[in-house]
Amino acid sequence: MEKVGAPEKTAITVLAEGKKLAKELKRQLDPSTTSREACDALVDSILSAYDNAITLLALIRDAASPTSEEGSDHNSKKRKTMPRWSEHVRICSGARGEAQLDDGYNWRKYGQKDILGANHPRAYYRCTHRNTQGCLATKQVQRADEDATVFEVIYRGKHSCRQERLRQHKERKEQEISLTCRNVSSLVKTENRDLNDSKEEEDLPAFSFPSTPIECENVEPQFFSEPNRLITASYSPSFLSPATSESYFSPSPCLVNDFDIGHSLESDFGEIISNLTPITDFSLGDFDISIDAVDFESHLLDAIEFV
DNA sequence: GACATTTGACCGTG
DNA sequence: CACGGTCAAATGTC
């Protein structure tokens, strides 16, 4: 009874939140007083609420009719249709090393198990916003047997919570800024060339405004630009669809990390991962991620099921 | 009090 | 029946 009641309650909460946001959007629709970005953010939040509510209601439906055509194995099916991918995170041994496990999301630990044949236990995390926003993303973290400095992180489900929307929104803005920086940069270069055409400039770094150098440097998707991070990806053949693979790369929420530093090294890794504070520090040591397999069935498929 | 973590119990699957 | 994943009460932390 709890299992039906909890998602039901969350779905109601999420839909109520969506309604509130829609009202707010209506109130702010006047373009003379409200920016386009603000409206976009509201729309994103409303869509997020719909996504979450649909997912939750699907859970309720499946739980309520276990004998329906796909109901008998609804749990395992649910798990299989959740997007799933893994990363190998190597932790450097220096101070702040384990903080690199922070992937920028807020996780709440809900279990730990000793795994047969493994030297280290596996920790289970779910998104902190599961109950408030119906975000179903989870992850498992386990130290590798052969190399204790490597953590295998398995992600399940895509974040649908507000933090993800805000992240995407922020990335969009950063890309816009990037383009602006580049455009201005090329303009300035052109002008410089006009004024002083004898200068070499091929090896110079991209222009950046003195007042905003960091924004201009960080606007590249960190996935590709982070100099201290090595990322290799490989896909199982069934996931090669270019139409869907994109959503898990480049501005991928799963691979773009806001690193949180400042926890003591000696702490248990579980504490490190789950205590996320929004301190941003990009000075990283070695960082190695490899993606073993990516399940590109997005949870949109879940939504399609209901149509 | 509001959260987060710990940990043994429980449950579905193979 | 063993195993992996999740639940939920107890406990910890702020």
mmCIF file of N, CA and C (backbone and C1' of nucleotides) in Angstrom, chain A residues 73 76 107-113 128 274-275, chain B residues 3-14:
data_model
loop_
_atom_site.group_PDB
_atom_site.id
_atom_site.type_symbol
_atom_site.label_atom_id
_atom_site.label_comp_id
_atom_site.label_asym_id
_atom_site.label_seq_id
_atom_site.Cartn_x
_atom_site.Cartn_y
_atom_site.Cartn_z
ATOM 1 N N ASP A 73 5.921 -8.745 -15.366
ATOM 2 C CA ASP A 73 7.347 -8.507 -15.128
ATOM 3 C C ASP A 73 7.634 -7.009 -15.122
ATOM 4 N N SER A 76 11.073 -5.756 -13.518
ATOM 5 C CA SER A 76 12.307 -5.975 -14.253
ATOM 6 C C SER A 76 12.285 -5.190 -15.560
ATOM 7 N N TRP A 107 22.608 13.326 -4.408
ATOM 8 C CA TRP A 107 22.216 11.933 -4.251
ATOM 9 C C TRP A 107 21.945 11.618 -2.790
ATOM 10 N N ARG A 108 21.063 10.699 -2.588
ATOM 11 C CA ARG A 108 20.788 10.236 -1.237
ATOM 12 C C ARG A 108 21.001 8.728 -1.188
ATOM 13 N N LYS A 109 21.819 8.322 -0.271
ATOM 14 C CA LYS A 109 22.125 6.900 -0.164
ATOM 15 C C LYS A 109 20.935 6.160 0.429
ATOM 16 N N TYR A 110 20.563 5.051 -0.182
ATOM 17 C CA TYR A 110 19.423 4.317 0.364
ATOM 18 C C TYR A 110 19.750 2.858 0.641
ATOM 19 N N GLY A 111 20.976 2.465 0.403
ATOM 20 C CA GLY A 111 21.308 1.081 0.697
ATOM 21 C C GLY A 111 22.758 0.762 0.411
ATOM 22 N N GLN A 112 23.225 -0.301 0.976
ATOM 23 C CA GLN A 112 24.576 -0.783 0.700
ATOM 24 C C GLN A 112 24.561 -2.292 0.822
ATOM 25 N N LYS A 113 25.216 -2.957 -0.098
ATOM 26 C CA LYS A 113 25.218 -4.418 -0.078
ATOM 27 C C LYS A 113 26.606 -4.952 -0.320
ATOM 28 N N THR A 128 18.070 12.966 -4.746
ATOM 29 C CA THR A 128 17.464 13.582 -3.569
ATOM 30 C C THR A 128 16.050 14.084 -3.862
ATOM 31 N N SER A 274 27.710 11.542 -1.193
ATOM 32 C CA SER A 274 26.369 12.030 -0.903
ATOM 33 C C SER A 274 26.365 13.400 -0.268
ATOM 34 N N ASN A 275 27.502 13.864 0.189
ATOM 35 C CA ASN A 275 27.540 15.202 0.754
ATOM 36 C C ASN A 275 27.982 16.190 -0.307
ATOM 37 P P DC B 3 13.126 19.104 4.896
ATOM 38 O "O5'" DC B 3 14.452 18.509 4.263
ATOM 39 C "C5'" DC B 3 14.823 17.243 4.661
ATOM 40 C "C4'" DC B 3 16.301 17.158 4.934
ATOM 41 C "C3'" DC B 3 16.893 15.938 4.242
ATOM 42 O "O3'" DC B 3 17.932 16.312 3.346
ATOM 43 C "C1'" DC B 3 17.359 15.928 6.597
ATOM 44 P P DA B 4 18.354 15.200 2.280
ATOM 45 O "O5'" DA B 4 19.409 14.339 3.120
ATOM 46 C "C5'" DA B 4 20.663 14.907 3.429
ATOM 47 C "C4'" DA B 4 21.512 13.901 4.184
ATOM 48 C "C3'" DA B 4 21.739 12.590 3.434
ATOM 49 O "O3'" DA B 4 23.122 12.299 3.409
ATOM 50 C "C1'" DA B 4 20.849 12.170 5.613
ATOM 51 P P DT B 5 23.596 10.998 2.666
ATOM 52 O "O5'" DT B 5 23.760 9.945 3.864
ATOM 53 C "C5'" DT B 5 24.610 10.280 4.944
ATOM 54 C "C4'" DT B 5 24.625 9.149 5.948
ATOM 55 C "C3'" DT B 5 25.006 7.774 5.384
ATOM 56 O "O3'" DT B 5 25.980 7.230 6.250
ATOM 57 C "C1'" DT B 5 22.972 7.634 6.579
ATOM 58 P P DT B 6 26.713 5.874 5.886
ATOM 59 O "O5'" DT B 6 25.974 4.829 6.849
ATOM 60 C "C5'" DT B 6 25.882 5.149 8.228
ATOM 61 C "C4'" DT B 6 25.115 4.057 8.952
ATOM 62 C "C3'" DT B 6 25.462 2.625 8.535
ATOM 63 O "O3'" DT B 6 25.625 1.871 9.710
ATOM 64 C "C1'" DT B 6 23.137 2.971 8.377
ATOM 65 P P DT B 7 26.349 0.471 9.720
ATOM 66 O "O5'" DT B 7 25.139 -0.568 9.693
ATOM 67 C "C5'" DT B 7 24.090 -0.414 10.633
ATOM 68 C "C4'" DT B 7 22.939 -1.342 10.271
ATOM 69 C "C3'" DT B 7 23.379 -2.638 9.563
ATOM 70 O "O3'" DT B 7 22.633 -3.714 10.080
ATOM 71 C "C1'" DT B 7 21.719 -1.563 8.312
ATOM 72 P P DG B 8 23.290 -5.132 10.274
ATOM 73 O "O5'" DG B 8 22.022 -6.056 10.529
ATOM 74 C "C5'" DG B 8 21.078 -5.650 11.504
ATOM 75 C "C4'" DG B 8 19.664 -5.885 11.001
ATOM 76 C "C3'" DG B 8 19.427 -7.288 10.420
ATOM 77 O "O3'" DG B 8 18.172 -7.757 10.892
ATOM 78 C "C1'" DG B 8 18.877 -5.643 8.806
ATOM 79 P P DA B 9 17.511 -9.096 10.398
ATOM 80 O "O5'" DA B 9 16.309 -8.572 9.482
ATOM 81 C "C5'" DA B 9 15.443 -7.566 10.010
ATOM 82 C "C4'" DA B 9 14.318 -7.283 9.020
ATOM 83 C "C3'" DA B 9 13.674 -8.524 8.403
ATOM 84 O "O3'" DA B 9 12.275 -8.301 8.279
ATOM 85 C "C1'" DA B 9 14.642 -7.184 6.690
ATOM 86 P P DC B 10 11.306 -9.435 7.849
ATOM 87 O "O5'" DC B 10 10.998 -9.095 6.322
ATOM 88 C "C5'" DC B 10 10.552 -7.781 5.998
ATOM 89 C "C4'" DC B 10 10.614 -7.588 4.506
ATOM 90 C "C3'" DC B 10 10.041 -8.759 3.688
ATOM 91 O "O3'" DC B 10 8.946 -8.287 2.936
ATOM 92 C "C1'" DC B 10 12.119 -7.991 2.809
ATOM 93 P P DC B 11 7.993 -9.276 2.186
ATOM 94 O "O5'" DC B 11 8.465 -9.106 0.675
ATOM 95 C "C5'" DC B 11 8.681 -7.792 0.145
ATOM 96 C "C4'" DC B 11 9.255 -7.911 -1.253
ATOM 97 C "C3'" DC B 11 8.719 -9.118 -2.026
ATOM 98 O "O3'" DC B 11 8.374 -8.710 -3.334
ATOM 99 C "C1'" DC B 11 11.091 -9.143 -1.998
ATOM 100 P P DG B 12 7.472 -9.644 -4.264
ATOM 101 O "O5'" DG B 12 8.312 -9.654 -5.611
ATOM 102 C "C5'" DG B 12 8.867 -8.435 -6.080
ATOM 103 C "C4'" DG B 12 9.955 -8.699 -7.107
ATOM 104 C "C3'" DG B 12 9.597 -9.775 -8.123
ATOM 105 O "O3'" DG B 12 10.095 -9.341 -9.388
ATOM 106 C "C1'" DG B 12 11.545 -10.437 -6.910
ATOM 107 P P DT B 13 9.837 -10.194 -10.678
ATOM 108 O "O5'" DT B 13 11.255 -10.884 -10.882
ATOM 109 C "C5'" DT B 13 12.422 -10.071 -10.878
ATOM 110 C "C4'" DT B 13 13.661 -10.915 -11.082
ATOM 111 C "C3'" DT B 13 13.514 -12.040 -12.119
ATOM 112 O "O3'" DT B 13 14.640 -11.986 -12.971
ATOM 113 C "C1'" DT B 13 14.317 -12.913 -10.066
ATOM 114 P P DG B 14 14.591 -12.751 -14.368
ATOM 115 O "O5'" DG B 14 15.731 -13.851 -14.190
ATOM 116 C "C5'" DG B 14 16.974 -13.483 -13.597
ATOM 117 C "C4'" DG B 14 17.737 -14.731 -13.202
ATOM 118 C "C3'" DG B 14 17.617 -15.899 -14.175
ATOM 119 O "O3'" DG B 14 18.880 -16.533 -14.291
ATOM 120 C "C1'" DG B 14 16.899 -16.586 -12.038
#
